[in-house]
């Protein structure tokens, strides 16, 4: 089973920085890169800093606490100290509306 959460218009999502979306146990960091929307787990896999507050470099977000960089498509860290991936969430874009999909068990 999955839940769909409306994120609103793509154009209204900030470019170059994240927003945090909380849904139940899920804490999700959402990013807009051009017209594409990406969503990964907001809790850094190293020490749970908020990745939505990190700086975006292309397709990588830098953890604001210790600097590990996470890929927005894979959730994989590209640098230490984090060694484990964060979850990746599906985002559906229809027209100009973006929807976050949360699967049970993810996150
Ligand atoms: S909390 Fe993110 S790298 Fe340490």
Coordinates of N, CA and C and ligand atoms in Angstrom, one line a residue, residues 44-49 51 63-68 70 80-82, ligand 1:
X44 N 20.0 12.0 7.8 CA 21.3 11.5 7.3 C 21.6 10.2 8.0
X45 N 22.1 9.2 7.2 CA 22.4 7.9 7.7 C 23.6 7.8 8.7
X46 N 24.3 8.9 8.9 CA 25.4 9.0 9.8 C 24.9 9.4 11.2
X47 N 24.3 10.5 11.3 CA 23.9 11.0 12.7 C 22.6 11.8 12.6
X48 N 21.8 11.5 11.6 CA 20.4 12.0 11.5 C 20.2 13.5 11.3
X49 N 21.3 14.2 10.9 CA 21.1 15.6 10.5 C 20.0 15.7 9.4
X51 N 18.8 16.4 5.9 CA 19.4 16.6 4.6 C 18.7 17.7 3.8
X63 N 25.4 16.8 3.5 CA 24.9 16.9 4.8 C 25.4 18.1 5.6
X64 N 24.5 18.9 6.2 CA 25.0 20.1 6.9 C 25.8 19.9 8.1
X65 N 25.8 18.6 8.6 CA 26.6 18.4 9.9 C 28.0 18.0 9.6
X66 N 28.3 16.9 8.9 CA 29.6 16.4 8.7 C 30.0 16.3 7.2
X67 N 29.2 16.7 6.3 CA 29.6 16.9 4.9 C 29.5 15.7 4.0
X68 N 28.9 14.6 4.4 CA 28.7 13.5 3.5 C 27.8 14.0 2.4
X70 N 25.0 12.9 -0.6 CA 24.1 11.9 -0.9 C 23.5 12.2 -2.3
X80 N 32.6 10.0 3.0 CA 32.5 9.7 4.5 C 32.1 11.0 5.2
X81 N 31.6 10.9 6.4 CA 31.6 9.7 7.3 C 30.4 8.8 7.1
X82 N 29.4 9.2 6.3 CA 28.2 8.3 6.1 C 28.6 7.1 5.2
Ligands
LIG1 S1 25.2 13.6 10.3 FE1 25.4 13.6 8.1 S2 27.5 13.2 7.8 FE2 27.3 13.2 10.0

